[in-house]
Tab-separated table of C-alpha atoms in Angstrom:
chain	number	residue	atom	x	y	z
A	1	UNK	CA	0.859	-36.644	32.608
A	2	UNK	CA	-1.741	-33.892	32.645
A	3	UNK	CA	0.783	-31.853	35.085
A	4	UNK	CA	3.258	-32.011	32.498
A	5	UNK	CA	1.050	-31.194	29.244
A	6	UNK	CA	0.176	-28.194	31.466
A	7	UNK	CA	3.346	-27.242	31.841
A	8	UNK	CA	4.563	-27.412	28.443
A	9	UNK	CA	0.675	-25.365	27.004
A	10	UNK	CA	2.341	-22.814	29.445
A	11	UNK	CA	5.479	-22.497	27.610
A	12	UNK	CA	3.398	-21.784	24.630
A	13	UNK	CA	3.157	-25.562	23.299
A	14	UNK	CA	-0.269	-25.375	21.819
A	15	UNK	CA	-0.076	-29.366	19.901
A	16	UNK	CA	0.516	-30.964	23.084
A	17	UNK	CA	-2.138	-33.907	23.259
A	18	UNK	CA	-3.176	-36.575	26.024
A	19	UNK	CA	-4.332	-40.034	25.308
A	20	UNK	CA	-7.146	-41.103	26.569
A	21	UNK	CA	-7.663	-44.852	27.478
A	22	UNK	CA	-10.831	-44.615	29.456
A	23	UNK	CA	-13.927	-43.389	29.684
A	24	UNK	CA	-13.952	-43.091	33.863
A	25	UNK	CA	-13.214	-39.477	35.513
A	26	UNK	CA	-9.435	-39.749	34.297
A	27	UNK	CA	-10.641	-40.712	31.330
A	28	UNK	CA	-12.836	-37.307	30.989
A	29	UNK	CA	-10.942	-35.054	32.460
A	30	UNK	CA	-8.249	-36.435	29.711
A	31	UNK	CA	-10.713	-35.381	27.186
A	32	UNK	CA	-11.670	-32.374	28.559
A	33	UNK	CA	-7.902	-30.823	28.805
A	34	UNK	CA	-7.872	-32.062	24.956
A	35	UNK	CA	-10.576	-29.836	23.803
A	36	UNK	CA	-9.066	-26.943	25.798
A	37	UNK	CA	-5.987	-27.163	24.202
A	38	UNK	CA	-7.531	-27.438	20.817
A	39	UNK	CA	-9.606	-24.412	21.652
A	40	UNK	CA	-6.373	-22.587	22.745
A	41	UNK	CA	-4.437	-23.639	19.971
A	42	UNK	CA	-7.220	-22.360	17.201
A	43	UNK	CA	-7.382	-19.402	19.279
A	44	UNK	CA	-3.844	-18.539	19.098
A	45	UNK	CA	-3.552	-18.977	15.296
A	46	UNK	CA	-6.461	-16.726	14.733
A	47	UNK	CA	-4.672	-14.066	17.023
A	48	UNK	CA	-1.905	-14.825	15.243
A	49	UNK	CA	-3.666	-14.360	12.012
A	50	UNK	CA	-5.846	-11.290	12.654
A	51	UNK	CA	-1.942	-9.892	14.299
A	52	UNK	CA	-0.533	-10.394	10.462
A	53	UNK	CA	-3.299	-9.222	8.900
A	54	UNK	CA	-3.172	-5.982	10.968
A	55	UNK	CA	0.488	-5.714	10.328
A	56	UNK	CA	0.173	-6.108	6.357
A	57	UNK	CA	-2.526	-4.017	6.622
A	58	UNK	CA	-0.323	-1.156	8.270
A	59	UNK	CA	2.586	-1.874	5.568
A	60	UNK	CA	0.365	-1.616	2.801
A	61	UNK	CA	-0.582	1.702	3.986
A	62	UNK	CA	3.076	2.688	4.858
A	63	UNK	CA	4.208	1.714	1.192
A	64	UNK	CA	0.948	3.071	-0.749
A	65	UNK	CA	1.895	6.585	1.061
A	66	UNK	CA	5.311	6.668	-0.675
A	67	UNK	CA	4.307	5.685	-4.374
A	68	UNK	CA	2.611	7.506	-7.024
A	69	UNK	CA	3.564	5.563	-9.946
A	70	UNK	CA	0.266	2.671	-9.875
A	71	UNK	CA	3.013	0.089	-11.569
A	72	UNK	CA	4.983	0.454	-8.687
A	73	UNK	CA	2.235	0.252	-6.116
A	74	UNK	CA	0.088	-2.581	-7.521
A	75	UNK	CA	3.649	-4.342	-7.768
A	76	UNK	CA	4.459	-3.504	-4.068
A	77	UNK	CA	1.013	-4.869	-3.301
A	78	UNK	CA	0.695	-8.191	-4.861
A	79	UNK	CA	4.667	-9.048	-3.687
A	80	UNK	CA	3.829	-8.198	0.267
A	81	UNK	CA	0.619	-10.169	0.429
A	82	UNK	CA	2.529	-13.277	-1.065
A	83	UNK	CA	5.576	-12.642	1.315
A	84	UNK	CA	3.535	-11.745	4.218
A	85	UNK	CA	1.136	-14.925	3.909
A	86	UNK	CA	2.618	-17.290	1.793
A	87	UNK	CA	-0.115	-16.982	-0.694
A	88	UNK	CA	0.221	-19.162	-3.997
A	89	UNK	CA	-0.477	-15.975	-6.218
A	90	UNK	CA	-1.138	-12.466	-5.805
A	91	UNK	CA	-3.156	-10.228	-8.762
A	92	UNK	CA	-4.314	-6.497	-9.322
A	93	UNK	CA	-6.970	-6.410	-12.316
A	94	UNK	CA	-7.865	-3.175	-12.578
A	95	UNK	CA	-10.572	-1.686	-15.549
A	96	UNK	CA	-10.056	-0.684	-19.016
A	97	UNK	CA	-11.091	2.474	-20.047
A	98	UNK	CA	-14.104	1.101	-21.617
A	99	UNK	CA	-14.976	-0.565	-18.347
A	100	UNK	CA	-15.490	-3.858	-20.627
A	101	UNK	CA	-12.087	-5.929	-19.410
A	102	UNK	CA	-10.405	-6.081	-16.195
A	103	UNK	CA	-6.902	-5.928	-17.013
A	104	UNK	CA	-3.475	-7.404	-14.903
A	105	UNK	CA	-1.822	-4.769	-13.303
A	106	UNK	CA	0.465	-6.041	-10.889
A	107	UNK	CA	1.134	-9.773	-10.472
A	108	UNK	CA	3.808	-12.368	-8.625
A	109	UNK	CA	6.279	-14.744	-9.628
A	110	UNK	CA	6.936	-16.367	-13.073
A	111	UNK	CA	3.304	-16.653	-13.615
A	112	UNK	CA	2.432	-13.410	-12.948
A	113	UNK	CA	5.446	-11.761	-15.335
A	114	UNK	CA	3.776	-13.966	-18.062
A	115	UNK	CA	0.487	-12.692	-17.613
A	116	UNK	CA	1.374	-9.036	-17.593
A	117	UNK	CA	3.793	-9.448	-20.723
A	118	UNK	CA	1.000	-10.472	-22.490
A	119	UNK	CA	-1.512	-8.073	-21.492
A	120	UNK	CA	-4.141	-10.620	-19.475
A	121	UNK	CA	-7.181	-9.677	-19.019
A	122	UNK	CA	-10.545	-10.745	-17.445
A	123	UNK	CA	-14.494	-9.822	-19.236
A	124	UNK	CA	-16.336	-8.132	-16.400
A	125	UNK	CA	-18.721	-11.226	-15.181
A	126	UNK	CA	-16.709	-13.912	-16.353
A	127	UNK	CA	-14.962	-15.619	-13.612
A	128	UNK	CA	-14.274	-14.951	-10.224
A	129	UNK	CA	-12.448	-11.390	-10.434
A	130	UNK	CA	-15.298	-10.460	-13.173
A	131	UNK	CA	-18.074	-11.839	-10.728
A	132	UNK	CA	-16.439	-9.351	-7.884
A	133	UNK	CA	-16.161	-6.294	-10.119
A	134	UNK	CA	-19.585	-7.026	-11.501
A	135	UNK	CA	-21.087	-6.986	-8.812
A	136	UNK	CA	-19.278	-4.724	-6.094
A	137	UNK	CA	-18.570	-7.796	-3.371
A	138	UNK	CA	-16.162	-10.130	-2.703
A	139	UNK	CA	-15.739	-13.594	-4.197
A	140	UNK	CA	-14.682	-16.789	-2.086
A	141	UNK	CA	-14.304	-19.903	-3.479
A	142	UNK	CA	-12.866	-22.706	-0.873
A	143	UNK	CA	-12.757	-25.496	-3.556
A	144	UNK	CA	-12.672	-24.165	-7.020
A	145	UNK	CA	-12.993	-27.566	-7.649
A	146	UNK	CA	-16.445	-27.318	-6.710
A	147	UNK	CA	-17.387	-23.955	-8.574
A	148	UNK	CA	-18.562	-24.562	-12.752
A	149	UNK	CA	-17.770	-20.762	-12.955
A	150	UNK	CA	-14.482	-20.637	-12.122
A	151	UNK	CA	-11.676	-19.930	-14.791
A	152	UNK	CA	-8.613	-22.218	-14.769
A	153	UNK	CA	-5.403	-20.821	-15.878
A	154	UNK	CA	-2.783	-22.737	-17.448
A	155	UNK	CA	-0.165	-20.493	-16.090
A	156	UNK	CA	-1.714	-21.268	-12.474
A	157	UNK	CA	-2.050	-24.847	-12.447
A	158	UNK	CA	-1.842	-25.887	-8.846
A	159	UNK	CA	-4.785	-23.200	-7.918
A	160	UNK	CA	-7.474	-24.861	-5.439
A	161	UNK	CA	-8.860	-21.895	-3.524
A	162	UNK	CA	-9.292	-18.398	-4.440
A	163	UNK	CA	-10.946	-14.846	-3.210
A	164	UNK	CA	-11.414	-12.141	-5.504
A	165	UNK	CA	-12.129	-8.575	-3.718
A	166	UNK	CA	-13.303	-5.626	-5.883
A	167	UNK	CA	-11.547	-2.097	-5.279
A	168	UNK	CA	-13.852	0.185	-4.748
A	169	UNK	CA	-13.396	3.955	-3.904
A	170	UNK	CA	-16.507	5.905	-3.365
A	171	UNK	CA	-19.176	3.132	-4.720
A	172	UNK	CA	-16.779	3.067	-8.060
A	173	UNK	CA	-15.174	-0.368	-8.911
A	174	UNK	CA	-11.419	0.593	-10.052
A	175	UNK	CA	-10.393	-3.059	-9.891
A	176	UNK	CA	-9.694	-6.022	-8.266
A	177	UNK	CA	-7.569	-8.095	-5.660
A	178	UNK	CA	-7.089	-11.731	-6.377
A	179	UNK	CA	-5.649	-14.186	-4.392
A	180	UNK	CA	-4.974	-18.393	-4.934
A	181	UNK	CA	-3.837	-21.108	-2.644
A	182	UNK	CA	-2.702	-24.606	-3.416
A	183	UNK	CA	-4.910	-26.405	-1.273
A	184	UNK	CA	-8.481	-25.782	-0.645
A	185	UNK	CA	-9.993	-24.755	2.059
A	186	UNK	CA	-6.891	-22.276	3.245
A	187	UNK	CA	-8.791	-19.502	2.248
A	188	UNK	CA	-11.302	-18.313	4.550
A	189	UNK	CA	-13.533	-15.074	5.421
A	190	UNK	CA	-10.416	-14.007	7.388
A	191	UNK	CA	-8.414	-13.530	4.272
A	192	UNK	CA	-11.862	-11.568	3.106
A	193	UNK	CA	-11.696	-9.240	5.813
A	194	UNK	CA	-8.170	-8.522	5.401
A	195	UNK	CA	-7.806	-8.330	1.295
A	196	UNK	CA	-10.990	-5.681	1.897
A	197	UNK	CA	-9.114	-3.566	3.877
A	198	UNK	CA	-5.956	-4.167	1.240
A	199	UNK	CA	-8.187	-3.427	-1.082
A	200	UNK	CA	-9.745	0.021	0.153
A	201	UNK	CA	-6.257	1.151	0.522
A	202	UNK	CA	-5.035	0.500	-2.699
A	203	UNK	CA	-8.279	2.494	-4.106
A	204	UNK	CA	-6.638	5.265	-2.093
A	205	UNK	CA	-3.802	4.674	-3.412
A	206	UNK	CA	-4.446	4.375	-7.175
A	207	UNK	CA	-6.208	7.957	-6.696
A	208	UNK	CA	-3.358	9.332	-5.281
A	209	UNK	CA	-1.344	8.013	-8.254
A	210	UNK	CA	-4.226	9.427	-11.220
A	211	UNK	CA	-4.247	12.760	-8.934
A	212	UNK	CA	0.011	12.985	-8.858
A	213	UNK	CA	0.104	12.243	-12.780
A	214	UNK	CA	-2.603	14.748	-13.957
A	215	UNK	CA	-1.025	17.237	-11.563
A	216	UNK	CA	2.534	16.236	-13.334
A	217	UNK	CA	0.704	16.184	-17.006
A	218	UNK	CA	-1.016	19.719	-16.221
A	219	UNK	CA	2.632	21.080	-15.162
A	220	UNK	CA	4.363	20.166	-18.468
A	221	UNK	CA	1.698	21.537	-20.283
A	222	UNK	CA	1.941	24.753	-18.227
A	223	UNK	CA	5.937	24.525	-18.478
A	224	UNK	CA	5.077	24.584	-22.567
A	225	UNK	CA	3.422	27.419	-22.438
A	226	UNK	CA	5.952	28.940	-20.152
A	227	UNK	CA	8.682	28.857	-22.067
A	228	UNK	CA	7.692	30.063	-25.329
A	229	UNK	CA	6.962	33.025	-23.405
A	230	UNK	CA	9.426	36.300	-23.852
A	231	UNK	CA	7.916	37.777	-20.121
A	232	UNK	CA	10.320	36.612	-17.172
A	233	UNK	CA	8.185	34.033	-15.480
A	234	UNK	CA	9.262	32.760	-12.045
A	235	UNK	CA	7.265	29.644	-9.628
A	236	UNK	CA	7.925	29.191	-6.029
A	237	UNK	CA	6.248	26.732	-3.321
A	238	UNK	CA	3.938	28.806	-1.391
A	239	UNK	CA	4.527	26.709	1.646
A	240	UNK	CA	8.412	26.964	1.947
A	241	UNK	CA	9.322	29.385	-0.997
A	242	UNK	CA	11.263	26.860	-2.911
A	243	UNK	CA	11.911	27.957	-6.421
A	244	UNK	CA	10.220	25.036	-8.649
A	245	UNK	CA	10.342	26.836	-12.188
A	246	UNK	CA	11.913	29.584	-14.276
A	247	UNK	CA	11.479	29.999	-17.975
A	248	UNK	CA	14.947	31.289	-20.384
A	249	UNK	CA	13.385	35.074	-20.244
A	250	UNK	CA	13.610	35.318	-16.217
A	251	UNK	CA	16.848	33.834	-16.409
A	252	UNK	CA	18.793	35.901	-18.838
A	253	UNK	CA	16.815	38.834	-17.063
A	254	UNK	CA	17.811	37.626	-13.938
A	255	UNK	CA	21.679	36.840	-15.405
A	256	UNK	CA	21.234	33.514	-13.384
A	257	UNK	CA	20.962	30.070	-14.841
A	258	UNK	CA	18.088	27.643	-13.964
A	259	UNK	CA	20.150	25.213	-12.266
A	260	UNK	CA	21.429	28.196	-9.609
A	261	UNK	CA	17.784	28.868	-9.226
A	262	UNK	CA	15.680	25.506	-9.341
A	263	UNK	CA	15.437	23.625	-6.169
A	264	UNK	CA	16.343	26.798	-4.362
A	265	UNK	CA	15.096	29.156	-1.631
A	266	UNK	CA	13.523	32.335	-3.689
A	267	UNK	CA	16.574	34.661	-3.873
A	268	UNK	CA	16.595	38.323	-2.411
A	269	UNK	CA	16.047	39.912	-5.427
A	270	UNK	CA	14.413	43.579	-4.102
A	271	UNK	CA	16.653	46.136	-3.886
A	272	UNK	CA	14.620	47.613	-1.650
A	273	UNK	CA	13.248	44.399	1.065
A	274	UNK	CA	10.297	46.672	1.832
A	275	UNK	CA	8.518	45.670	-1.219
A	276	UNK	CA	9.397	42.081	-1.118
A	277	UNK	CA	7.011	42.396	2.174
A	278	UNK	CA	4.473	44.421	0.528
A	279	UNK	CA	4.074	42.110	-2.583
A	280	UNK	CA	3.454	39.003	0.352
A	281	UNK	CA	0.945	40.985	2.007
A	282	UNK	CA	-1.047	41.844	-1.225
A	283	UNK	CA	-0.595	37.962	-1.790
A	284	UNK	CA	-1.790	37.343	1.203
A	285	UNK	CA	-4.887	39.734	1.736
A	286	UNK	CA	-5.697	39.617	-2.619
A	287	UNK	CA	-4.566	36.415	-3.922
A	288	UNK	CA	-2.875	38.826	-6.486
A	289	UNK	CA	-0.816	41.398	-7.411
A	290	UNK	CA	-0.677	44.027	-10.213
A	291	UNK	CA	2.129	46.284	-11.944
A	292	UNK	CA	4.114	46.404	-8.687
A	293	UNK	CA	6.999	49.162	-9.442
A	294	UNK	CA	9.912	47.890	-7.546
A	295	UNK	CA	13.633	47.786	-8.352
A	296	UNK	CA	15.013	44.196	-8.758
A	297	UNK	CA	18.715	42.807	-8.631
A	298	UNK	CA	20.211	41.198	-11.066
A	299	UNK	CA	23.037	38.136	-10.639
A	300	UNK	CA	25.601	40.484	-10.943
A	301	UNK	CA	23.484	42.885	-8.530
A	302	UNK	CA	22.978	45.613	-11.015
A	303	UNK	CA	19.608	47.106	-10.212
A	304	UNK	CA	16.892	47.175	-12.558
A	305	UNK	CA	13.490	49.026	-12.639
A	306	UNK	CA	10.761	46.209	-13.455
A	307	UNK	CA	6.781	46.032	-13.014
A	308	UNK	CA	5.740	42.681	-10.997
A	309	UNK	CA	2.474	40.937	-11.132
A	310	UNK	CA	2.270	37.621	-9.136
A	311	UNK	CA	-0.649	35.372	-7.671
A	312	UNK	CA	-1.611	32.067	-6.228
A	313	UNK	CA	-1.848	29.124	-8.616
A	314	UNK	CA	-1.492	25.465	-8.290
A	315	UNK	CA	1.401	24.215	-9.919
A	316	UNK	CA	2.380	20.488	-9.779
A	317	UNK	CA	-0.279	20.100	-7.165
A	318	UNK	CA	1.029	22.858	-4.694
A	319	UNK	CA	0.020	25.986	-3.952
A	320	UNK	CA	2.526	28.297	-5.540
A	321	UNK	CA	3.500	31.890	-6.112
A	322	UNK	CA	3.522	32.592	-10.030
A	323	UNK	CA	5.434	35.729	-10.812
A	324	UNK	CA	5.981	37.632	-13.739
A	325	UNK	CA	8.617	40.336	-14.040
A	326	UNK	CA	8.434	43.273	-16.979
A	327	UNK	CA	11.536	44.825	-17.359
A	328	UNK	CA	10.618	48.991	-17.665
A	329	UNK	CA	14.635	50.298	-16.539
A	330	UNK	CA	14.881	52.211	-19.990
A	331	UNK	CA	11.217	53.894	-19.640
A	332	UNK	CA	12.435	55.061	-15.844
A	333	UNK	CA	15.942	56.386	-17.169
A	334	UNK	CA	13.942	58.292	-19.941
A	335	UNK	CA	11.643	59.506	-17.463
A	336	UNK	CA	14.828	60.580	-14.914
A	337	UNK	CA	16.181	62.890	-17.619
């Protein structure tokens, strides 16, 4: 019998059991291969556990990399914790402006849909998510059965465990991470360790998101200006050159439309390819350049006689060339005669 419950532990059969009917050296030895098989099977789950926790952990990061919208990533969140593990629920609270409320941001299942139609939201203290953002550490509650501070929620009525794990980026509580289980005592200081490393990501995340839509507010605004302007104003990447803005003056100077523009390599537009160079290098040595006299092509490659002043700005959070082109042909035909 032991021979064959060897056996079978070696094909990965953690559960098998012996029964033991005496207490002589059989008896014990019995025993013994019972604890060691317990030991191996609790060993294996945590392995097991710590290798989905690392795996999450990786996907979270893969996903948060990809999204700037926080919507979209505190959704992505809160739906591949409760695939990954099964979890009963899966929340995102994150702060109010006034830093009073911790408000749902991302939530799963029926439940969750409810509470975000309706704008839930959590006073910082009260329960466990307020507990966790009040004070800056996790919160884990085996039993809540057991714990006169917990919150019930109708919406959530099978909830018997639950850890709450403040997001926190640079000492700065942005939020929280809540999770709930049906039966107590499935939550442990595993799931702890793991949420807080969910959690740190998605504070990298939601900066990444406020960073991409003040960059993408800042460019409108700049676009605004831009095109109520009657100077020929043209934005390229710096890194690849990639044409990311033109307002209506460059292009009916240009005699090219925005769409054959936008999206596209800067076009050749020196007559003379000499000065295209020498404009880069005062880029590139200045950060700027002033009332460069060069001749220009147009779409119909008529040449033009123009003064162009570019530098280095950040535009929609890349470095970019900003260039602005004066049209001076009728002074230089004036001067010619």
């Amino acid at each position: 019998s032991l021979g064959e419950a060897a056996e079978k532990m070696g094909q990965g059969d953690y559960s098998v059991r012996l029964p033991v009917s005496s207490s002589d050296e059989i008896g014990q030895l019995m025993q013994s291969f019972n604890t060691m098989a317990e030991q191996m099977q609790q060993t294996v789950a945590e392995l097991y556990q710590h290798s989905q926790a690392l795996e999450t952990s990786s996907e979270v990061s893969h996903r948060l990399s990809t999204i700037l919208n926080v919507e979209e990533l505190t959704t992505a969140v809160v739906e591949l914790l409760k695939v990954q593990f099964n979890y009963y629920h899966a929340h995102i609270y994150l702060f109010d402006d006034a830093r009073e409320y911790l408000v749902m941001a991302g939530g799963t299942g029926v439940a969750g849909e409810a509470l975000l139609a309706s704008g839930h939201k959590i006073e910082v203290g009260k329960g466990l998510v307020g507990r966790a953002a009040a004070h800056n550490e996790p919160i884990l509650v085996p039993d809540v059965s057991l714990d006169q501070n917990w919150l019930p929620n109708p919406l959530l009525p099978d909830t018997a465990a639950e850890v709450a794990v403040p997001i926190t980026l640079e000492g700065r509580v942005l939020g929280v991470l809540d999770v709930q289980n049906r039966k107590a005592g499935t939550l442990t200081t595993e799931d702890v360790e793991m949420l807080q490393s969910v959690a740190w990501q998605v504070a990298i995340g939601l900066k990444n998101a406020h960073l991409y839509e003040d960059a993408q507010q800042e460019k409108m605004q700049v676009q605004t200006i831009l095109d109520s302007l009657s100077l020929p104003i043209i934005i390229s990447r710096l890194s690849d050159g990639q044409v990311t803005y033109v307002n209506d003056a460059f292009s009916e100077a240009a005699m090219l439309s925005r769409e054959m523009v936008i999206g596209q390599a800067t076009p050749d537009f020196y007559a003379n390819p000499a000065d295209r160079y020498a404009i880069l290098t005062g880029l590139q040595t200045e950060g700027s350049v002033t009332d460069f006299e060069t001749v220009l092509k147009r779409g119909n490659d008529e040449h033009f006689w123009t003064l162009l002043s570019a530098s280095i700005v950040a535009y929609g959070g890349e470095p970019s060339i900003l260039a602005s082109v004066l049209d001076i042909d009728s002074r230089k035909q004036a001067e010619a005669l």
